[in-house]
Every structure is written in structure tokens, then in C-alpha cells.
Amino acid sequence: ELMHAINHAQPWLAEDCEEYRWIDEATSTWAEHFVYPNAESEHGRAVHYLLTTDKPLDHTVSDRDQRYYGLYLLPFDLALRGHEAAIPEMWKQFGARKSLAGIEAALGKVGTSYDEFFPRFMVDNWNQHSAALYHEKDGLEETAHAPDGEDPEVVSLSGGKYEKKIALDLYYLSSRYRYFRFGPEVKAVTFDNGLYGIDHAKTWAIEKIDGEWKEPRELTGEMGVSWCRPAQKLEELVLV
């Protein structure tokens, strides 16, 4: 609650207070971690955002939306990735800009941008396997989910081939996840990137190859990617 007072002591906001309600709650919940990093009072809030990453960053359900509090992960991740100065800076920017534009301006002040930071934020929100920054740094157990929940979609063949179309109806500043596990009889896997060439759209992959989760890698600039088995034994794949 003290953090709310600090937020509202910033220069007069450019818009009605409701425009900044979501980032006000997110910043204030993050302050719980900043001041008491071992209390973990904020952990229970994370799930309210992680289950709704397919909605825009500033998506509003009602004025009691718990998602606001779960969005503490945004300033939390900014700090983890060395951009903590963007948090006070965004509140300065809100004196002349709406919430999303103010955050964009603050990111520019610390040498990054939505295009650069937000995709890594989406990968970090997976919070599993080799993309478990939150768990490693703060013990957070909650994770983003693919449509089937925490379990991967198992791809097995009895001959022929299997093709899966992935919906691309993405909002601005949102993400979707698909998690696959491949049976031993699968000889090759190909991903055709339907977001290739679309401005501001990003694609990342988290791969488990030969029993080891690899570092997340960006596929944005790739029209397609193939894995041949068993030479390159892709066992599991998360698409972000």
C-alpha cells in the first residue's frame, strides 16, 4: 500500500487513473518482493497472469481483476534482466503518456524495447526446463501453460505423417505456448513458421535433444526448421 502512495506521488498522470490501474497493482505487488525478497507473498499472485498470457498486457476483466497483481512478473523480469531502472522511469513517463506508451519510452531509456525485451519475458514466463529463470532466482513454482495444461501433446505415428496446425490469432503483447513430445517411431520433425515476416511477431523454441534441454533459441528469422532423428533426437519441443 505504501508503494501505491509512492506511485501516485509521481507527476500528474496523463490519463484517468484507470488507465494505469493494472501497472499500479503490478508495480506495488513487485515492491513486496523488492523489500522482502524472501517472504514470497507475491508468489500466489503469479498464476493469475501466467494462465492468461494469451491476453494483451493491459487486458482488463474488471476493477477487481487478480491478473493485475500477477503482472508483478513484468517489473520482476525487468529487474532480473538488468533493466530495473525502467520501473521508476515508466512512472515518470506516465506523466505524459498512456500506460503502454510510457513503458515503451522507459524501455528505450534503459537501452531496450518491446521487440527485444517482451519475447524474452514470454520465454521466461514458461518457467520450466531450460527457461526457468524465475524458479532459479526466486523459487517460483508457477508456470505458463500450453492449451493442454502442463502435459505435452504426444505425437506418435503408426505410419505416414502427422500434421498439426497452430492457431495464430495473437493479440498485441501476448503469447501462446505449444508443448510437444515425440514418440520413438517419429523419424523427422518440421516446424513451418507461420509468423515469419510479420512485423513485431516473434517465435522462440525450447528443445529437448538427446535427453538435454537446450537454451531457448529464437526462430523469428526462420521460415522453417527441421530436426532429423535419430541423428538429432528431438524428444520434446516447446514453441513460444
Short mmCIF file of C-alpha atoms in Angstrom, two decimals:
data_model
loop_
_atom_site.label_atom_id
_atom_site.label_comp_id
_atom_site.label_asym_id
_atom_site.label_seq_id
_atom_site.Cartn_x
_atom_site.Cartn_y
_atom_site.Cartn_z
CA GLU A 1 0.00 0.00 0.00
CA LEU A 2 2.93 2.33 0.65
CA MET A 3 4.09 1.66 -2.91
CA HIS A 4 0.71 2.87 -4.21
CA ALA A 5 1.34 6.15 -2.40
CA ILE A 6 4.80 6.42 -3.97
CA ASN A 7 3.35 5.71 -7.42
CA HIS A 8 0.68 8.36 -7.06
CA ALA A 9 3.22 10.92 -5.88
CA GLN A 10 4.67 10.90 -9.39
CA PRO A 11 3.82 13.76 -11.79
CA TRP A 12 0.14 14.09 -12.58
CA LEU A 13 -0.88 11.19 -14.80
CA ALA A 14 -1.61 11.94 -18.45
CA GLU A 15 -4.87 9.96 -18.39
CA ASP A 16 -7.56 8.87 -15.95
CA CYS A 17 -6.21 6.72 -13.10
CA GLU A 18 -7.92 3.60 -14.51
CA GLU A 19 -5.55 3.71 -17.48
CA TYR A 20 -2.69 2.88 -15.08
CA ARG A 21 -4.56 0.63 -12.64
CA TRP A 22 -3.04 -2.60 -13.96
CA ILE A 23 0.59 -1.39 -13.84
CA ASP A 24 -0.02 0.30 -10.47
CA GLU A 25 -1.07 -3.05 -8.95
CA ALA A 26 1.74 -4.86 -10.77
CA THR A 27 4.38 -2.42 -9.53
CA SER A 28 3.06 -2.45 -5.98
CA THR A 29 2.98 -6.25 -5.84
CA TRP A 30 6.54 -6.35 -7.20
CA ALA A 31 7.51 -4.00 -4.34
CA GLU A 32 6.64 -6.81 -1.90
CA HIS A 33 9.44 -8.84 -3.47
CA PHE A 34 11.80 -5.86 -3.70
CA VAL A 35 11.53 -5.04 0.02
CA TYR A 36 11.03 -8.58 1.39
CA PRO A 37 12.63 -10.88 -1.22
CA ASN A 38 12.39 -14.00 0.95
CA ALA A 39 8.80 -13.61 2.16
CA GLU A 40 7.36 -14.74 -1.22
CA SER A 41 4.00 -13.09 -0.50
CA GLU A 42 3.73 -12.28 -4.20
CA HIS A 43 4.13 -15.86 -5.44
CA GLY A 44 0.46 -16.77 -5.12
CA ARG A 45 -0.47 -13.94 -7.47
CA ALA A 46 1.69 -15.05 -10.40
CA VAL A 47 -0.72 -17.72 -11.61
CA HIS A 48 -3.40 -15.12 -12.37
CA TYR A 49 -1.21 -13.75 -15.14
CA LEU A 50 0.53 -16.94 -16.22
CA LEU A 51 -2.80 -18.57 -17.09
CA THR A 52 -3.81 -15.60 -19.24
CA THR A 53 -0.70 -14.73 -21.25
CA ASP A 54 -2.81 -15.05 -24.42
CA LYS A 55 -4.45 -11.73 -23.49
CA PRO A 56 -2.81 -8.31 -24.07
CA LEU A 57 -0.53 -7.00 -21.35
CA ASP A 58 -3.06 -4.34 -20.32
CA HIS A 59 -6.14 -6.59 -20.65
CA THR A 60 -8.87 -5.75 -18.15
CA VAL A 61 -11.67 -8.01 -16.93
CA SER A 62 -12.96 -5.89 -14.05
CA ASP A 63 -11.67 -3.48 -11.44
CA ARG A 64 -11.07 -6.48 -9.16
CA ASP A 65 -9.02 -8.37 -11.71
CA GLN A 66 -6.41 -10.53 -9.94
CA ARG A 67 -4.44 -10.57 -13.18
CA TYR A 68 -3.15 -7.10 -12.32
CA TYR A 69 -1.34 -8.48 -9.30
CA GLY A 70 0.13 -11.43 -11.21
CA LEU A 71 1.64 -8.95 -13.63
CA TYR A 72 4.23 -8.13 -10.99
CA LEU A 73 6.23 -10.55 -13.15
CA LEU A 74 6.78 -7.73 -15.65
CA PRO A 75 8.82 -5.45 -13.34
CA PHE A 76 10.28 -8.58 -11.69
CA ASP A 77 11.64 -9.79 -15.03
CA LEU A 78 12.84 -6.31 -15.95
CA ALA A 79 14.94 -6.35 -12.78
CA LEU A 80 16.22 -9.89 -13.38
CA ARG A 81 17.37 -8.94 -16.87
CA GLY A 82 19.21 -5.83 -15.74
CA HIS A 83 16.56 -3.23 -16.57
CA GLU A 84 15.39 -2.32 -13.06
CA ALA A 85 15.82 1.40 -13.83
CA ALA A 86 12.88 1.13 -16.23
CA ILE A 87 10.49 0.67 -13.29
CA PRO A 88 10.75 4.18 -11.79
CA GLU A 89 11.29 5.58 -15.28
CA MET A 90 7.92 4.30 -16.54
CA TRP A 91 6.15 6.18 -13.76
CA LYS A 92 7.88 9.37 -14.83
CA GLN A 93 6.78 8.69 -18.40
CA PHE A 94 3.15 8.22 -17.33
CA GLY A 95 3.03 11.95 -16.68
CA ALA A 96 2.88 12.47 -20.45
CA ARG A 97 1.91 9.06 -21.88
CA LYS A 98 -0.62 6.25 -21.58
CA SER A 99 0.48 3.09 -19.81
CA LEU A 100 1.82 1.01 -22.71
CA ALA A 101 3.45 4.00 -24.38
CA GLY A 102 5.03 5.04 -21.08
CA ILE A 103 6.53 1.57 -20.62
CA GLU A 104 7.83 1.65 -24.20
CA ALA A 105 9.51 5.01 -23.55
CA ALA A 106 11.02 3.69 -20.29
CA LEU A 107 12.40 0.63 -22.08
CA GLY A 108 14.07 2.94 -24.59
CA LYS A 109 15.68 4.89 -21.76
CA VAL A 110 17.38 1.73 -20.47
CA GLY A 111 18.54 0.57 -23.89
CA THR A 112 15.90 -1.99 -24.82
CA SER A 113 12.44 -2.12 -26.42
CA TYR A 114 9.24 -4.15 -26.54
CA ASP A 115 10.61 -6.00 -29.58
CA GLU A 116 13.72 -7.04 -27.66
CA PHE A 117 12.50 -7.47 -24.09
CA PHE A 118 8.96 -8.78 -24.43
CA PRO A 119 9.81 -12.05 -26.27
CA ARG A 120 12.35 -12.92 -23.56
CA PHE A 121 9.69 -12.12 -20.97
CA MET A 122 7.37 -14.59 -22.70
CA VAL A 123 10.08 -17.26 -22.69
CA ASP A 124 10.80 -16.57 -19.01
CA ASN A 125 7.10 -16.99 -18.21
CA TRP A 126 7.33 -20.62 -19.31
CA ASN A 127 9.44 -21.05 -16.15
CA GLN A 128 10.29 -24.68 -16.82
CA HIS A 129 13.09 -26.78 -18.26
CA SER A 130 15.94 -24.57 -19.55
CA ALA A 131 13.74 -21.46 -19.31
CA ALA A 132 13.28 -21.47 -15.52
CA LEU A 133 14.76 -18.10 -14.56
CA TYR A 134 12.04 -17.30 -12.02
CA HIS A 135 12.46 -20.64 -10.30
CA GLU A 136 16.26 -20.36 -10.25
CA LYS A 137 16.33 -16.80 -8.90
CA ASP A 138 13.31 -16.76 -6.61
CA GLY A 139 11.94 -20.29 -6.22
CA LEU A 140 8.70 -19.52 -8.06
CA GLU A 141 6.91 -22.76 -8.97
CA GLU A 142 4.09 -21.36 -11.13
CA THR A 143 4.43 -21.66 -14.90
CA ALA A 144 2.71 -20.59 -18.08
CA HIS A 145 0.68 -23.38 -19.70
CA ALA A 146 0.10 -24.75 -23.17
CA PRO A 147 -3.56 -25.47 -24.12
CA ASP A 148 -3.36 -28.98 -22.62
CA GLY A 149 -2.01 -27.68 -19.32
CA GLU A 150 1.35 -28.82 -18.03
CA ASP A 151 1.39 -32.10 -20.00
CA PRO A 152 2.86 -32.17 -23.52
CA GLU A 153 0.87 -33.19 -26.57
CA VAL A 154 2.24 -36.61 -27.52
CA VAL A 155 2.92 -37.16 -31.22
CA SER A 156 3.08 -40.84 -32.15
CA LEU A 157 2.85 -42.49 -35.57
CA SER A 158 1.84 -45.88 -36.87
CA GLY A 159 2.99 -44.98 -40.37
CA GLY A 160 2.54 -41.94 -42.59
CA LYS A 161 2.82 -38.44 -41.21
CA TYR A 162 1.17 -36.18 -38.67
CA GLU A 163 0.39 -32.52 -39.28
CA LYS A 164 -0.77 -30.03 -36.65
CA LYS A 165 -1.93 -26.50 -37.43
CA ILE A 166 -1.27 -23.97 -34.68
CA ALA A 167 -3.68 -21.06 -34.27
CA LEU A 168 -2.02 -17.70 -34.85
CA ASP A 169 -4.75 -15.41 -33.53
CA LEU A 170 -2.41 -13.41 -31.31
CA TYR A 171 -3.17 -10.11 -29.63
CA TYR A 172 -0.59 -7.37 -29.14
CA LEU A 173 1.83 -8.01 -26.25
CA SER A 174 0.54 -11.54 -25.68
CA SER A 175 1.85 -15.06 -26.15
CA ARG A 176 0.80 -18.64 -26.70
CA TYR A 177 2.68 -21.86 -25.96
CA ARG A 178 2.60 -25.30 -27.59
CA TYR A 179 4.33 -28.25 -25.97
CA PHE A 180 5.02 -31.49 -27.90
CA ARG A 181 6.63 -34.83 -27.07
CA PHE A 182 7.62 -37.13 -29.93
CA GLY A 183 7.36 -40.90 -29.91
CA PRO A 184 10.39 -43.08 -30.80
CA GLU A 185 8.92 -44.00 -34.19
CA VAL A 186 8.92 -40.36 -35.39
CA LYS A 187 11.76 -40.02 -37.93
CA ALA A 188 11.68 -36.27 -38.57
CA VAL A 189 10.01 -33.13 -37.24
CA THR A 190 9.42 -29.93 -39.24
CA PHE A 191 8.10 -26.62 -37.97
CA ASP A 192 6.79 -24.14 -40.57
CA ASN A 193 6.85 -20.65 -39.06
CA GLY A 194 3.54 -19.00 -39.89
CA LEU A 195 4.65 -15.78 -38.18
CA TYR A 196 7.66 -15.36 -40.45
CA GLY A 197 7.86 -11.86 -41.92
CA ILE A 198 5.10 -10.36 -39.75
CA ASP A 199 6.19 -7.14 -38.06
CA HIS A 200 6.77 -7.47 -34.29
CA ALA A 201 5.76 -11.15 -34.24
CA LYS A 202 8.38 -13.36 -32.58
CA THR A 203 8.88 -17.11 -32.36
CA TRP A 204 11.10 -18.97 -29.91
CA ALA A 205 11.77 -22.65 -29.28
CA ILE A 206 12.84 -24.62 -26.22
CA GLU A 207 14.18 -28.02 -27.31
CA LYS A 208 14.97 -31.24 -25.51
CA ILE A 209 17.53 -33.06 -27.67
CA ASP A 210 19.24 -36.31 -26.70
CA GLY A 211 17.90 -36.05 -23.16
CA GLU A 212 19.08 -32.48 -22.57
CA TRP A 213 17.05 -29.26 -22.53
CA LYS A 214 18.85 -26.71 -24.70
CA GLU A 215 18.98 -22.97 -24.14
CA PRO A 216 15.94 -21.23 -25.68
CA ARG A 217 16.61 -20.05 -29.20
CA GLU A 218 14.86 -17.56 -31.45
CA LEU A 219 13.24 -18.81 -34.66
CA THR A 220 11.75 -15.47 -35.75
CA GLY A 221 14.01 -15.18 -38.79
CA GLU A 222 13.45 -18.79 -39.88
CA MET A 223 10.76 -19.74 -42.41
CA GLY A 224 11.01 -23.29 -41.13
CA VAL A 225 13.15 -25.60 -39.02
CA SER A 226 13.65 -29.37 -39.28
CA TRP A 227 15.06 -31.99 -36.94
CA CYS A 228 16.13 -35.39 -38.34
CA ARG A 229 16.03 -38.34 -36.00
CA PRO A 230 17.89 -40.24 -34.71
CA ALA A 231 20.90 -38.09 -35.75
CA GLN A 232 19.37 -35.15 -33.89
CA LYS A 233 16.96 -36.78 -31.47
CA LEU A 234 14.39 -34.09 -30.70
CA GLU A 235 12.38 -35.56 -27.83
CA GLU A 236 10.32 -32.58 -26.71
CA LEU A 237 9.63 -29.12 -28.13
CA VAL A 238 8.05 -26.00 -26.67
CA LEU A 239 7.06 -23.30 -29.14
CA VAL A 240 6.61 -19.75 -27.82
#
